[in-house]
N, CA, C and O atoms as a Maestro MAE file, in Angstrom:
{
 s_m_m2io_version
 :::
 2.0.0
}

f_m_ct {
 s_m_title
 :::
 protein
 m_atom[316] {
  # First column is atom index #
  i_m_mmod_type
  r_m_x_coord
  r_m_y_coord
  r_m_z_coord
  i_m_residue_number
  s_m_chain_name
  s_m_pdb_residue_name
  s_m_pdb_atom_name
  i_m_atomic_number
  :::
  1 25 -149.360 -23.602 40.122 1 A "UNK " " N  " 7
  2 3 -150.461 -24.521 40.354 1 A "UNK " " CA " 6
  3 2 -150.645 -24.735 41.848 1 A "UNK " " C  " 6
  4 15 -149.836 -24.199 42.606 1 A "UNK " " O  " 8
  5 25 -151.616 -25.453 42.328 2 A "UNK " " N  " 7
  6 3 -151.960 -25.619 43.563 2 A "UNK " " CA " 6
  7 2 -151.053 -26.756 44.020 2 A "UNK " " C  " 6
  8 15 -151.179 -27.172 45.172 2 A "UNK " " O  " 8
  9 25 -149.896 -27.436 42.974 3 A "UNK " " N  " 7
  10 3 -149.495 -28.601 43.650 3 A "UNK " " CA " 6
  11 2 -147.796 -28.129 44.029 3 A "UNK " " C  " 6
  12 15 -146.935 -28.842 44.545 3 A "UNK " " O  " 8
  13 25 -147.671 -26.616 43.553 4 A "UNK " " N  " 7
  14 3 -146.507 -25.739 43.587 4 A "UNK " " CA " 6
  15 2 -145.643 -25.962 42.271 4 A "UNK " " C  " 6
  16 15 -144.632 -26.664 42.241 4 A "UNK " " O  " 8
  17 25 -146.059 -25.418 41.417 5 A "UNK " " N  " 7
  18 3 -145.400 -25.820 40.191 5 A "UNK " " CA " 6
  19 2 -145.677 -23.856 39.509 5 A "UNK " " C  " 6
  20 15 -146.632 -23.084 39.431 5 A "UNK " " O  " 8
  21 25 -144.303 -23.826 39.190 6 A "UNK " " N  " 7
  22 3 -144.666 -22.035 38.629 6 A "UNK " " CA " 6
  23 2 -144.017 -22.360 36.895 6 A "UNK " " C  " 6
  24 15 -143.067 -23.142 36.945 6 A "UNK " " O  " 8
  25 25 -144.282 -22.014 35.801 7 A "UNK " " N  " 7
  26 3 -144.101 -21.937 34.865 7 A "UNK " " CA " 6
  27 2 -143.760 -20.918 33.831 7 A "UNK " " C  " 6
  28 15 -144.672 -20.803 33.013 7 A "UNK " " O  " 8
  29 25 -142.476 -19.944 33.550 8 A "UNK " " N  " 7
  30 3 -142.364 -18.792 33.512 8 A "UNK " " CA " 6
  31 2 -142.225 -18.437 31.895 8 A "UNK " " C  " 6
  32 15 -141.565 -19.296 31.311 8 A "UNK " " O  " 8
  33 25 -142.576 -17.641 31.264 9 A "UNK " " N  " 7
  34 3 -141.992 -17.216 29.686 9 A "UNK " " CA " 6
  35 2 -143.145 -16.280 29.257 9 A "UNK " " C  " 6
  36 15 -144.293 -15.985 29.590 9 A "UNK " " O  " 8
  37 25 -141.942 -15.894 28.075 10 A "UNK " " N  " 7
  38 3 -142.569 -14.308 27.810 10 A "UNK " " CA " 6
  39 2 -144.000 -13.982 26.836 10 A "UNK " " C  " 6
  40 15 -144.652 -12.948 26.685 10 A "UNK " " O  " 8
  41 25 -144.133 -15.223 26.327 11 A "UNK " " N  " 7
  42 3 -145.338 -15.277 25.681 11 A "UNK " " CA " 6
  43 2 -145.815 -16.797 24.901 11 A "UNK " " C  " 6
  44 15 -145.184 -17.634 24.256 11 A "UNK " " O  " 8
  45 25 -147.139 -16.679 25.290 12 A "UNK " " N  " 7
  46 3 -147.326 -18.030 25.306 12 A "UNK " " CA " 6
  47 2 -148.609 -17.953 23.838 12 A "UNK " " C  " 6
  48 15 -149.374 -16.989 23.824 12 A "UNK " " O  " 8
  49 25 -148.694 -18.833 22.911 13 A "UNK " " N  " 7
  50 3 -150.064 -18.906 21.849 13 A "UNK " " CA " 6
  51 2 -150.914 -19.724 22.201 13 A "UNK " " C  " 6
  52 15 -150.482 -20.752 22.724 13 A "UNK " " O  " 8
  53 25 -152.114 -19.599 22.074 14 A "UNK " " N  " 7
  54 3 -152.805 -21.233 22.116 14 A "UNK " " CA " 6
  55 2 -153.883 -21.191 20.972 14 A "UNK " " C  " 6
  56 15 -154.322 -20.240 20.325 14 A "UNK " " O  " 8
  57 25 -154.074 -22.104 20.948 15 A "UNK " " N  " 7
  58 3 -155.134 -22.580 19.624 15 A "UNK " " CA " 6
  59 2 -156.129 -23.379 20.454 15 A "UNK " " C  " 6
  60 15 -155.838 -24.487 20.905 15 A "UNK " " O  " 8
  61 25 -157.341 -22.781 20.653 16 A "UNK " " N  " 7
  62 3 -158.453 -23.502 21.367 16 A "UNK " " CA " 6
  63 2 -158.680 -24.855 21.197 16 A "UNK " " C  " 6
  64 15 -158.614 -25.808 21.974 16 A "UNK " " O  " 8
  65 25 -159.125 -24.687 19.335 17 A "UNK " " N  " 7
  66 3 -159.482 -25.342 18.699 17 A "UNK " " CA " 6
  67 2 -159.256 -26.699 18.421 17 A "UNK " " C  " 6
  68 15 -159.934 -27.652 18.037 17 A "UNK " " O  " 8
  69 25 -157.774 -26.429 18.822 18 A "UNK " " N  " 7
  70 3 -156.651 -28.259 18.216 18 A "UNK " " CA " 6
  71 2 -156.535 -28.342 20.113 18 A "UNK " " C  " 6
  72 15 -155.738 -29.250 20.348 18 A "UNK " " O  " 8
  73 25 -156.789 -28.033 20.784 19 A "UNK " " N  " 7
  74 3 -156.157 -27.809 22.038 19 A "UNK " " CA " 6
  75 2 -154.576 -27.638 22.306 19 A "UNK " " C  " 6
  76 15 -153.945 -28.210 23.195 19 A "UNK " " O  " 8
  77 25 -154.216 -26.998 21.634 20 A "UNK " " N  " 7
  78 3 -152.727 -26.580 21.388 20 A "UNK " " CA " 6
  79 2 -152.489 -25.560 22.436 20 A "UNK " " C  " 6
  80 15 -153.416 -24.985 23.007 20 A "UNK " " O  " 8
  81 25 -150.949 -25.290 22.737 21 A "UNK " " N  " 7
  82 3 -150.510 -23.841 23.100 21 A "UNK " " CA " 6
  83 2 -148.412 -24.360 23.335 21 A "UNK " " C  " 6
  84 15 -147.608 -25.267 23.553 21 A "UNK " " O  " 8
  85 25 -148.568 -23.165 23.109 22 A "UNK " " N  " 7
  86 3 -147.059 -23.254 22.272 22 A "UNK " " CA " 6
  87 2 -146.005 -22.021 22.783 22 A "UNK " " C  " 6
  88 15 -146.149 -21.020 22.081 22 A "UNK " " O  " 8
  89 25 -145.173 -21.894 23.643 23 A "UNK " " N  " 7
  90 3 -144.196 -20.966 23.995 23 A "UNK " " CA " 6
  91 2 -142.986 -20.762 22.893 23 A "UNK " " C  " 6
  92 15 -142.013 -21.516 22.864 23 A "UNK " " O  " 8
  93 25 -143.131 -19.854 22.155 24 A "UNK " " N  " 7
  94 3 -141.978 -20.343 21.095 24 A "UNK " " CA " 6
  95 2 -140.347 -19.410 21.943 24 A "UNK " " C  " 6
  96 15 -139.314 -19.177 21.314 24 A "UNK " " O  " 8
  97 25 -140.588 -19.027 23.508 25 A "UNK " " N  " 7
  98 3 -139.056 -19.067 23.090 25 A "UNK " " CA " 6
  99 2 -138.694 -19.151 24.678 25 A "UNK " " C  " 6
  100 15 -139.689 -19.356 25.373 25 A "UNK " " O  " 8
  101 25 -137.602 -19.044 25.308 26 A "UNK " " N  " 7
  102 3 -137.143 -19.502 26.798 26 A "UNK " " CA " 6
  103 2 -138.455 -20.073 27.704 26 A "UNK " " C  " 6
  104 15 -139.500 -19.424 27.663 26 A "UNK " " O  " 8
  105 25 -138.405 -20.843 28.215 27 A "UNK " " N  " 7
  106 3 -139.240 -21.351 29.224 27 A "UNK " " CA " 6
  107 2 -138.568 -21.990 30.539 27 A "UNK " " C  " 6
  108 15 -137.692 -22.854 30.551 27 A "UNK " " O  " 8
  109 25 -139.265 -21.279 31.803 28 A "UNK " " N  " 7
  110 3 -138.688 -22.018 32.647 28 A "UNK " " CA " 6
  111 2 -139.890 -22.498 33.659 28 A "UNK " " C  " 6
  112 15 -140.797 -21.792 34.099 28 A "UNK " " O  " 8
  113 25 -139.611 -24.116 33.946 29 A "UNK " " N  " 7
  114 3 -140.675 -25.025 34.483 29 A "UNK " " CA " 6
  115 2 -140.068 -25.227 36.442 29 A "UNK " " C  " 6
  116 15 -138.945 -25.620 36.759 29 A "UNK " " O  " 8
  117 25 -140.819 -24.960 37.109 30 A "UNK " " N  " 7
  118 3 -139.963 -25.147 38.850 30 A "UNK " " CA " 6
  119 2 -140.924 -25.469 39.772 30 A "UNK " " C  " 6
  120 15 -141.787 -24.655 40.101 30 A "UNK " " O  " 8
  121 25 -140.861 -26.535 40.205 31 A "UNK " " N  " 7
  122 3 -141.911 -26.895 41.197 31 A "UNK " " CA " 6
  123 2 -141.431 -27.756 42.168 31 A "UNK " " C  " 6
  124 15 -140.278 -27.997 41.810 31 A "UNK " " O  " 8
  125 25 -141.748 -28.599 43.605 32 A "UNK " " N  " 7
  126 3 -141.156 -29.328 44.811 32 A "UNK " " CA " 6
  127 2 -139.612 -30.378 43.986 32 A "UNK " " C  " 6
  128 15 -138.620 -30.707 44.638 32 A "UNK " " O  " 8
  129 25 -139.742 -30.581 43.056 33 A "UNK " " N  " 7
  130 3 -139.101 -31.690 42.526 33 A "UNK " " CA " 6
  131 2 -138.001 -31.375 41.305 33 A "UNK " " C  " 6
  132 15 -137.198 -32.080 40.695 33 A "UNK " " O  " 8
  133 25 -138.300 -30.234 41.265 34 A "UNK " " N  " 7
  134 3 -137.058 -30.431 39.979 34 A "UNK " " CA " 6
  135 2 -137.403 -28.904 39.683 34 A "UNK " " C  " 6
  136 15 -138.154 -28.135 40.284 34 A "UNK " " O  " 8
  137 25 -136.365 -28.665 38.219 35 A "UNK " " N  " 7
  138 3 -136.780 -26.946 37.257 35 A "UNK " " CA " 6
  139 2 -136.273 -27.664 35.947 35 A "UNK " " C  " 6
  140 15 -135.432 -28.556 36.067 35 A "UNK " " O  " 8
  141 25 -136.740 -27.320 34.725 36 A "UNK " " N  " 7
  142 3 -136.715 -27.425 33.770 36 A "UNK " " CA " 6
  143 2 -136.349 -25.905 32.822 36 A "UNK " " C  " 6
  144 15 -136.831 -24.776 32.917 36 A "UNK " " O  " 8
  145 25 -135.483 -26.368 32.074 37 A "UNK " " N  " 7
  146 3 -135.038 -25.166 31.374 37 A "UNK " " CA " 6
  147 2 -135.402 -25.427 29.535 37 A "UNK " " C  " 6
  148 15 -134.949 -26.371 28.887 37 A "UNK " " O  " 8
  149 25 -136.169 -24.504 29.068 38 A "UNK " " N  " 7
  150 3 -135.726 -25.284 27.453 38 A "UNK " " CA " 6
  151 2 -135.943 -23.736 26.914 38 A "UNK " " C  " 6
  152 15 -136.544 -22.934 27.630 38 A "UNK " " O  " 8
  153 25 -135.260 -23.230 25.202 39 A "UNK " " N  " 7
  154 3 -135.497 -22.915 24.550 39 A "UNK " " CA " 6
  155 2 -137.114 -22.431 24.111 39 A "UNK " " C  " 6
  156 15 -137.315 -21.244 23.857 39 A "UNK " " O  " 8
  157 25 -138.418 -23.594 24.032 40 A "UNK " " N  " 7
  158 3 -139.207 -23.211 23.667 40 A "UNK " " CA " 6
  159 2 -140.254 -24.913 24.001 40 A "UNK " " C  " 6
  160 15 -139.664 -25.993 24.023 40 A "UNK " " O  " 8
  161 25 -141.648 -24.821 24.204 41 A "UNK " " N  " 7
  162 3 -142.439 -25.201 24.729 41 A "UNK " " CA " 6
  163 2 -143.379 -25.712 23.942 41 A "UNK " " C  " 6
  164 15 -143.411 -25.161 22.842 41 A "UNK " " O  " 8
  165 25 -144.260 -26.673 24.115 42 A "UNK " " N  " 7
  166 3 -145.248 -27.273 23.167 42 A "UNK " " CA " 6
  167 2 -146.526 -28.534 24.126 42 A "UNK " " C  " 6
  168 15 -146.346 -29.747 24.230 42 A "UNK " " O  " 8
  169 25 -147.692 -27.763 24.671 43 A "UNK " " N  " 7
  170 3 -148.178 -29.018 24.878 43 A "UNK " " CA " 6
  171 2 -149.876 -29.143 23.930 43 A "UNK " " C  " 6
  172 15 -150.457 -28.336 23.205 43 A "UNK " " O  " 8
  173 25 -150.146 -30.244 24.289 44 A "UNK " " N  " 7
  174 3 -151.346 -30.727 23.485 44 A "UNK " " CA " 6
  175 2 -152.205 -31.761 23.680 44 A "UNK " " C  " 6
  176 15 -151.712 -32.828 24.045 44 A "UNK " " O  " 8
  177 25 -153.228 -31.697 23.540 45 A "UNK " " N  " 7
  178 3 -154.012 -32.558 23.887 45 A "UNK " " CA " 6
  179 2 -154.635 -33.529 22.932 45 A "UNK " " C  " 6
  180 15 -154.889 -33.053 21.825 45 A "UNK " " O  " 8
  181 25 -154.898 -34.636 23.101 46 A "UNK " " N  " 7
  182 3 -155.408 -35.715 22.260 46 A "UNK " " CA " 6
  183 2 -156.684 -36.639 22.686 46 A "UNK " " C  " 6
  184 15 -156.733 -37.740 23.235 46 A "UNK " " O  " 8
  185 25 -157.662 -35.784 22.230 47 A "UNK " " N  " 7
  186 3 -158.913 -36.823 22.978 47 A "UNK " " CA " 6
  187 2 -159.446 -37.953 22.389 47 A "UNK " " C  " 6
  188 15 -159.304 -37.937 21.166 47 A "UNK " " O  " 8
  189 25 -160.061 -39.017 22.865 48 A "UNK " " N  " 7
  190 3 -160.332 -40.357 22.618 48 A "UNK " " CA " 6
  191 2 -161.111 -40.779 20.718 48 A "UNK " " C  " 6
  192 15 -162.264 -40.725 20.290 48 A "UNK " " O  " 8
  193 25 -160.401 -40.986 20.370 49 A "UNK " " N  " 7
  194 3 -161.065 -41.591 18.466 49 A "UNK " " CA " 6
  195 2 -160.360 -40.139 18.064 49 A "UNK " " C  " 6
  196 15 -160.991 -39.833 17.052 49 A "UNK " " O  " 8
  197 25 -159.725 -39.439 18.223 50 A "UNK " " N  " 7
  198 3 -159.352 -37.987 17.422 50 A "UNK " " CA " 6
  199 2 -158.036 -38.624 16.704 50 A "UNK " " C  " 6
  200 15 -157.156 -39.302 17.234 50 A "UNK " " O  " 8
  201 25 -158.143 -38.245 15.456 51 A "UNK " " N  " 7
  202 3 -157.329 -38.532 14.080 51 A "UNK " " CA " 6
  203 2 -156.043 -37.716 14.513 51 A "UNK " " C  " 6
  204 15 -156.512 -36.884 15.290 51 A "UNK " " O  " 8
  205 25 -154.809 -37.517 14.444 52 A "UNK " " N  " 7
  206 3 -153.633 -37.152 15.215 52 A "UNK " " CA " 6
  207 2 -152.718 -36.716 14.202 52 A "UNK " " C  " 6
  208 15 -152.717 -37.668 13.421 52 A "UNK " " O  " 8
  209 25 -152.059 -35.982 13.816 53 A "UNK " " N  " 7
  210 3 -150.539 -36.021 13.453 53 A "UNK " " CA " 6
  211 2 -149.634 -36.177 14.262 53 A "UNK " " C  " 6
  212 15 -148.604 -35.668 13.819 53 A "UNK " " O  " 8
  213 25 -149.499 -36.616 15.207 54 A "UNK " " N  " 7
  214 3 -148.735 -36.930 16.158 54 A "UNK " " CA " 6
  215 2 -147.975 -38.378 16.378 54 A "UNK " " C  " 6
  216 15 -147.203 -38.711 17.277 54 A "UNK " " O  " 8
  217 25 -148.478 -39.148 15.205 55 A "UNK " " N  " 7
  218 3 -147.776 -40.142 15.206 55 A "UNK " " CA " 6
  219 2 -148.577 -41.289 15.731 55 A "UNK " " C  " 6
  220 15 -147.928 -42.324 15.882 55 A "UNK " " O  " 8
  221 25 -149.619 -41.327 15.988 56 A "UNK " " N  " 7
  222 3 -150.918 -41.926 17.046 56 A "UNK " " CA " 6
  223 2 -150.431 -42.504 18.455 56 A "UNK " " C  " 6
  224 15 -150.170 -43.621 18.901 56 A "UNK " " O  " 8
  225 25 -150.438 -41.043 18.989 57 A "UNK " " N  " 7
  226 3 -150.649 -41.545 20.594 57 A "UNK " " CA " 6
  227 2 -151.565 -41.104 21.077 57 A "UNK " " C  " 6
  228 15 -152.301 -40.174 20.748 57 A "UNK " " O  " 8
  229 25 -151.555 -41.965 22.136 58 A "UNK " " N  " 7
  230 3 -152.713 -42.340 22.709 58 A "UNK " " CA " 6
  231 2 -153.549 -41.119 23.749 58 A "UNK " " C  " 6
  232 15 -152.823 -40.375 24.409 58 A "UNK " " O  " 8
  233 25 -154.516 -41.018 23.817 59 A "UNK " " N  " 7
  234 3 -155.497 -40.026 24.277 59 A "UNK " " CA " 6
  235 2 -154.339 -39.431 25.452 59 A "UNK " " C  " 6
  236 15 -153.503 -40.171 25.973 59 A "UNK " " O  " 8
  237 25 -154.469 -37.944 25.753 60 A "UNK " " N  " 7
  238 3 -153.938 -37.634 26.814 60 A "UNK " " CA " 6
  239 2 -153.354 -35.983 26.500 60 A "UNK " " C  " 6
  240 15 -153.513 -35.454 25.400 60 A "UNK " " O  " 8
  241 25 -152.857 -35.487 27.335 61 A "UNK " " N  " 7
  242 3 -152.144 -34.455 27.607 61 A "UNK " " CA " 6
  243 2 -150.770 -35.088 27.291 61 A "UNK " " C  " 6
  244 15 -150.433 -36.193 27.716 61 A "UNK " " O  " 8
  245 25 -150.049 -34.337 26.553 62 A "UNK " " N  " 7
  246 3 -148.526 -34.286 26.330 62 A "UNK " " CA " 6
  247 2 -147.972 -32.894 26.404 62 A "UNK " " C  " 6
  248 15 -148.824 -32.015 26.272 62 A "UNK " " O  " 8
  249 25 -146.518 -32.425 26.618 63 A "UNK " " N  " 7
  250 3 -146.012 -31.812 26.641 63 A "UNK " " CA " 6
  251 2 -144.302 -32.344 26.428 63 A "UNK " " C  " 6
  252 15 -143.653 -33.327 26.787 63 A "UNK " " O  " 8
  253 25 -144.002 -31.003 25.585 64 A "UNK " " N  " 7
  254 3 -142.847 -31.200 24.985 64 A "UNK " " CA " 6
  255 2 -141.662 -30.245 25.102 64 A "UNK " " C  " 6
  256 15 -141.571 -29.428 24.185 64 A "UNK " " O  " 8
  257 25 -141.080 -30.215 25.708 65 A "UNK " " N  " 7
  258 3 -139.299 -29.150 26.074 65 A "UNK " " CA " 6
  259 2 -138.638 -29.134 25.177 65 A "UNK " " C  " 6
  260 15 -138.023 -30.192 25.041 65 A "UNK " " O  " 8
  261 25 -138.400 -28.233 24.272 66 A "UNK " " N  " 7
  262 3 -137.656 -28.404 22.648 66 A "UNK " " CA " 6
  263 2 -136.652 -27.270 23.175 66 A "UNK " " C  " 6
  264 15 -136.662 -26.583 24.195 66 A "UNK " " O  " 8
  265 25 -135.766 -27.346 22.061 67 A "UNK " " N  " 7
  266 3 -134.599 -26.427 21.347 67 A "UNK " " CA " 6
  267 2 -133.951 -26.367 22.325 67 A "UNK " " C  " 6
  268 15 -134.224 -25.460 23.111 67 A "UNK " " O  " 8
  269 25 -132.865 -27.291 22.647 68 A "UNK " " N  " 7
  270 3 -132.332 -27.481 23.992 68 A "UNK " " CA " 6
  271 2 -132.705 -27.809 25.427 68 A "UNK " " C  " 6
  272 15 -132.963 -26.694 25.880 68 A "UNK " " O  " 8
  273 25 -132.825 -28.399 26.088 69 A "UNK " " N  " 7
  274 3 -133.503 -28.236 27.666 69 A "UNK " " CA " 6
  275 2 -132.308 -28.674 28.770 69 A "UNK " " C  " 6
  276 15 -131.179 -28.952 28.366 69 A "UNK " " O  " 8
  277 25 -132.618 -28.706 30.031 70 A "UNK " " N  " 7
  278 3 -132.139 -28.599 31.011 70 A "UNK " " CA " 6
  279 2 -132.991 -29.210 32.233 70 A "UNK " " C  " 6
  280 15 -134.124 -28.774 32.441 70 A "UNK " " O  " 8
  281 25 -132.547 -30.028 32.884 71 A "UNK " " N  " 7
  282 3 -133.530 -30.648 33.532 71 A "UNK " " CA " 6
  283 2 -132.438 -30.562 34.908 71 A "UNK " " C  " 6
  284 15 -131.244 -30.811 34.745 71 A "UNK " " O  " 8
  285 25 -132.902 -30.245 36.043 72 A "UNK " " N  " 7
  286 3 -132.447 -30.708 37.581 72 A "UNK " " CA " 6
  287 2 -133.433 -31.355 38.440 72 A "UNK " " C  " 6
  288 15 -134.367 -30.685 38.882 72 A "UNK " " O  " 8
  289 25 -133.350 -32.227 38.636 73 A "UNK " " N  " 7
  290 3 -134.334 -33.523 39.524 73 A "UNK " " CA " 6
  291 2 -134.246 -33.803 41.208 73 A "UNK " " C  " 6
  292 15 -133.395 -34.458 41.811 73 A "UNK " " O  " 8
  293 25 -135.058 -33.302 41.578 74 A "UNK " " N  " 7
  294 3 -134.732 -34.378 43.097 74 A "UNK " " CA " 6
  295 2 -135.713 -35.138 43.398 74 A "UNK " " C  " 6
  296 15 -136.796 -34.580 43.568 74 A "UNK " " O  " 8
  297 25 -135.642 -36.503 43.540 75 A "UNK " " N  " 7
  298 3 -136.442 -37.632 44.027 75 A "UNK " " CA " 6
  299 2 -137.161 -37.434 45.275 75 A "UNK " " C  " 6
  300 15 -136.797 -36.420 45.870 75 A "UNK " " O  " 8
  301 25 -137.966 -38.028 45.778 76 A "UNK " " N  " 7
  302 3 -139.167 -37.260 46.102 76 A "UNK " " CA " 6
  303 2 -138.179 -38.236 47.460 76 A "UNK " " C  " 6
  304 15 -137.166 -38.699 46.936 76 A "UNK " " O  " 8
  305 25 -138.258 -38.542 48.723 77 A "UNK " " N  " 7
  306 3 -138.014 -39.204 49.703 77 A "UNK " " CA " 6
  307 2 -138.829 -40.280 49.664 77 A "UNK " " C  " 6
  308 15 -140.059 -40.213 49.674 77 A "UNK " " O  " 8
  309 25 -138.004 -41.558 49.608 78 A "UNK " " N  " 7
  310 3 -139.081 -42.806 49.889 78 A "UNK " " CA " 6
  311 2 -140.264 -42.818 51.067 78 A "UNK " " C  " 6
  312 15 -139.972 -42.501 52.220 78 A "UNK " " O  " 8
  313 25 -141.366 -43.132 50.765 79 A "UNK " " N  " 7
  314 3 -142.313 -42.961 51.921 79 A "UNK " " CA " 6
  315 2 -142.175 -44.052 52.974 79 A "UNK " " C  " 6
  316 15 -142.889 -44.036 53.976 79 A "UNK " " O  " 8
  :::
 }
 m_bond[315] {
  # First column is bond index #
  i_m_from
  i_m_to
  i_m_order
  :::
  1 1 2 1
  2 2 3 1
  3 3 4 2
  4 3 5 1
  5 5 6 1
  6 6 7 1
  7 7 8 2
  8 7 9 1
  9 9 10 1
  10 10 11 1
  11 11 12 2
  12 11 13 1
  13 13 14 1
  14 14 15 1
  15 15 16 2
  16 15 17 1
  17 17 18 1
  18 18 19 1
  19 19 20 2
  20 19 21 1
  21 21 22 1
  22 22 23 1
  23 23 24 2
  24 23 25 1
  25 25 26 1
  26 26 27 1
  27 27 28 2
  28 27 29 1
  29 29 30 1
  30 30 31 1
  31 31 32 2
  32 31 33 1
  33 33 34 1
  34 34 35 1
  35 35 36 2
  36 35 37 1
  37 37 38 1
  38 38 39 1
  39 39 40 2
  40 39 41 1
  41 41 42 1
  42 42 43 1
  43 43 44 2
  44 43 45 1
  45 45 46 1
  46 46 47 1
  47 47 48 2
  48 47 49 1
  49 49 50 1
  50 50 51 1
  51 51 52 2
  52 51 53 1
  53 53 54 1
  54 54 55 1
  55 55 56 2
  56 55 57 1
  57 57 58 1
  58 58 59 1
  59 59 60 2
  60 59 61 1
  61 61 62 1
  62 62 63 1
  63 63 64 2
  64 63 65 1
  65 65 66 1
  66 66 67 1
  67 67 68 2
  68 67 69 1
  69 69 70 1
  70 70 71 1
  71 71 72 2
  72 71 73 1
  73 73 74 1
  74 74 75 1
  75 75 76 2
  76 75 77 1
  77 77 78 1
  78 78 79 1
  79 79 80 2
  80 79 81 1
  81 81 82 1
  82 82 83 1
  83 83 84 2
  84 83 85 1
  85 85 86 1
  86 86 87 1
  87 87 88 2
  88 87 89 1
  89 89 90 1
  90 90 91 1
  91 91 92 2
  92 91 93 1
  93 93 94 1
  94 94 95 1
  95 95 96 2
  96 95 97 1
  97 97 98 1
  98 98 99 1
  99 99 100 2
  100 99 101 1
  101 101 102 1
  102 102 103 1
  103 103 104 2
  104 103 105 1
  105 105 106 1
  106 106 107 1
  107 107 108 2
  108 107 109 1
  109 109 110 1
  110 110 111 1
  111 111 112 2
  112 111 113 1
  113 113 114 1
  114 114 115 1
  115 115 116 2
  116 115 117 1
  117 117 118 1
  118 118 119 1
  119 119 120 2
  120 119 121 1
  121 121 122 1
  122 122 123 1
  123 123 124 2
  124 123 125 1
  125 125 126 1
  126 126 127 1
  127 127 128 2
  128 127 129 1
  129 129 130 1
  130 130 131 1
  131 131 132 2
  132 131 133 1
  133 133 134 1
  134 134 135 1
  135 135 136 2
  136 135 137 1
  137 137 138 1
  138 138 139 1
  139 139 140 2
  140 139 141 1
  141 141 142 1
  142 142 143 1
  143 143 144 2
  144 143 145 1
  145 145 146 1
  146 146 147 1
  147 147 148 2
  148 147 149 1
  149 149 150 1
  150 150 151 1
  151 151 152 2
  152 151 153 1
  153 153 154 1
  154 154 155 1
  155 155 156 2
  156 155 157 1
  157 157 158 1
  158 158 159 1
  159 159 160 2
  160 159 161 1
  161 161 162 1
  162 162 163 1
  163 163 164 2
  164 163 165 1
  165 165 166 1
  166 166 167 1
  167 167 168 2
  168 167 169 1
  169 169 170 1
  170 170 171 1
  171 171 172 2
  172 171 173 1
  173 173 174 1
  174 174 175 1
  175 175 176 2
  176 175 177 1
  177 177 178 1
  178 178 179 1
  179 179 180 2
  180 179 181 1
  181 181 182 1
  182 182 183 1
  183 183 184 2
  184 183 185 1
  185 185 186 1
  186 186 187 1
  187 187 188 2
  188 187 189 1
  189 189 190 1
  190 190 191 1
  191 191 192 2
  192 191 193 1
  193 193 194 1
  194 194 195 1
  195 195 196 2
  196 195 197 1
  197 197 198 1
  198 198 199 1
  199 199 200 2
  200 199 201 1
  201 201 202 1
  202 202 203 1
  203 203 204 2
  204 203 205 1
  205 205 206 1
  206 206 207 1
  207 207 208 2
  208 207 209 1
  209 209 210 1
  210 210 211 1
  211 211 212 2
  212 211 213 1
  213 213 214 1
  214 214 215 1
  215 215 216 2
  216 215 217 1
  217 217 218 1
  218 218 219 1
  219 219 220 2
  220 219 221 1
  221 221 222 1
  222 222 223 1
  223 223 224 2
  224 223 225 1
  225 225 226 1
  226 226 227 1
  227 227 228 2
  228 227 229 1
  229 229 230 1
  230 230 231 1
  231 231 232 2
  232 231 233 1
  233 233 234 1
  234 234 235 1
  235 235 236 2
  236 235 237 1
  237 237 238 1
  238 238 239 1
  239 239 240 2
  240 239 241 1
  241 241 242 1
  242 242 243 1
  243 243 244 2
  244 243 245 1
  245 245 246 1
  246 246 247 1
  247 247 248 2
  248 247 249 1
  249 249 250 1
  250 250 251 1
  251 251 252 2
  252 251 253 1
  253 253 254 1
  254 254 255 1
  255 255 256 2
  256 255 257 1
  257 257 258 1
  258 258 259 1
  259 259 260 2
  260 259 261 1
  261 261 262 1
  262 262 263 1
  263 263 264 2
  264 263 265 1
  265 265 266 1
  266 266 267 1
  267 267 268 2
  268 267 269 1
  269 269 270 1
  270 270 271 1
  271 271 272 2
  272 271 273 1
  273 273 274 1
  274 274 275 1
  275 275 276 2
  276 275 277 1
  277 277 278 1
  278 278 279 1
  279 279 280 2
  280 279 281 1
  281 281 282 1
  282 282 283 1
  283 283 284 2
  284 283 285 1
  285 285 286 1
  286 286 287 1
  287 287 288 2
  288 287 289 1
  289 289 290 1
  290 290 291 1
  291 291 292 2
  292 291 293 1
  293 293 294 1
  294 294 295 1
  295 295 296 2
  296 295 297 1
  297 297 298 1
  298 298 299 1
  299 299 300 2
  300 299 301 1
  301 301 302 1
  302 302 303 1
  303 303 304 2
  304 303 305 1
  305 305 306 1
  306 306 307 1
  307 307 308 2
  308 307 309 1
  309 309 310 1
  310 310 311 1
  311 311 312 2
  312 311 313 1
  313 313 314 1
  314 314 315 1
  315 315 316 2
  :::
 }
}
């Protein structure tokens, strides 16, 4: 991305339609602040009055790190 964020795995699905897309297997997430490691990937979108299986949350972009993950963090420097 333009904010330096690279997102790596071997194949990714998406479903236009539901606004879905889904990495079903290693993923690796690395950008100024941290890397993320997981098994397999899931994000989705939820727009405003849309009926959900998701448990009803609230309008937005989500994303989800399944089947194990791995997270390394560095805090950004106080400004």
């Amino acid at each position: 991305t333009s904010d330096g964020y690279v997102v790596e795995t071997e194949r990714v699905e998406t479903d236009l339609a539901e606004g879905e897309a889904r990495a079903p297997g290693r993923v690796v997430a690395q950008g100024p602040q941290g890397r993320i490691e997981s098994g397999s990937f899931r994000a989705q979108r939820v727009e405003p009055g849309e009926g959900t299986p998701l448990g009803g949350l609230e309008p937005g972009e989500y994303l989800w790190f399944e089947d194990g993950f791995r997270v390394n963090w560095t805090p950004a420097p106080p400004d």
